[in-house]
Amino acid sequence: MEVKDSVGNLLNDGDSVTVIKDLKVKGANDTLKRGTKIKSIRLTDDPSHIECKVGKGVYVLKTEFLKKA
């Protein structure tokens, strides 16, 4: 299974990515701002989603809003 970011780069477990668009977080009064760097991503069973830890929360993000750092 190949997981690609918004530009088409292949993503692997442990990669760092950057958010390319402000994202509102459902269930929290929080927003991930454009340009936020996320380290140590984990791949999920769905190739269009990744799992990551930002601050104290664990989020599942769509790869279409991410770019490999």
Coordinates of C-alpha atoms in Angstrom, one line a residue:
M1 CA 0.0 0.0 0.0
E2 CA 1.4 3.4 -1.0
V3 CA 0.5 6.5 1.0
K4 CA 1.1 9.8 -0.8
D5 CA 0.9 13.4 0.4
S6 CA -0.8 16.3 -1.5
V7 CA 2.2 16.7 -3.9
G8 CA 2.6 13.0 -4.6
N9 CA 5.6 12.2 -2.3
L10 CA 5.6 8.7 -0.7
L11 CA 5.0 8.8 3.1
N12 CA 6.5 6.2 5.5
D13 CA 6.1 5.6 9.3
G14 CA 8.2 8.2 11.2
D15 CA 8.3 10.8 8.5
S16 CA 7.7 14.5 9.2
V17 CA 5.0 16.5 7.4
T18 CA 3.8 20.1 7.2
V19 CA 0.1 21.2 7.2
I20 CA -0.7 23.1 4.0
K21 CA -4.1 24.5 5.1
D22 CA -5.7 25.6 8.4
L23 CA -7.6 22.6 9.8
K24 CA -10.3 22.8 12.4
V25 CA -10.2 19.9 14.8
K26 CA -13.6 18.2 15.3
G27 CA -14.5 17.8 19.0
A28 CA -12.1 20.4 20.2
N29 CA -11.9 24.1 20.1
D30 CA -8.6 24.0 18.3
T31 CA -7.1 24.7 14.9
L32 CA -4.0 23.3 13.3
K33 CA -2.4 26.3 11.5
R34 CA -0.9 26.2 8.1
G35 CA 2.8 25.5 8.3
T36 CA 2.6 23.4 11.5
K37 CA 5.3 20.7 11.3
I38 CA 4.3 17.3 12.6
K39 CA 7.0 14.7 13.4
S40 CA 6.8 10.9 13.6
I41 CA 3.6 10.2 11.7
R42 CA 2.1 6.7 11.7
L43 CA 0.3 5.1 8.7
T44 CA -3.2 3.7 9.1
D45 CA -5.1 1.0 7.2
D46 CA -6.6 3.7 5.0
P47 CA -4.1 5.2 2.5
S48 CA -5.8 8.6 2.7
H49 CA -5.3 9.0 6.5
I50 CA -2.3 9.2 8.8
E51 CA -2.2 9.3 12.6
C52 CA -0.1 11.8 14.5
K53 CA 0.5 13.4 17.9
V54 CA 0.2 17.1 18.2
G55 CA 0.7 18.5 21.7
K56 CA -1.3 16.3 24.0
G57 CA -3.7 15.0 21.4
V58 CA -3.6 12.2 18.9
Y59 CA -5.2 13.2 15.5
V60 CA -6.1 11.4 12.3
L61 CA -5.4 13.7 9.3
K62 CA -6.1 13.4 5.6
T63 CA -3.0 13.2 3.5
E64 CA -4.5 15.7 1.0
F65 CA -3.8 18.5 3.5
L66 CA -0.2 17.5 4.2
K67 CA 3.2 17.9 2.5
K68 CA 6.3 15.9 3.3
A69 CA 8.8 18.0 5.2

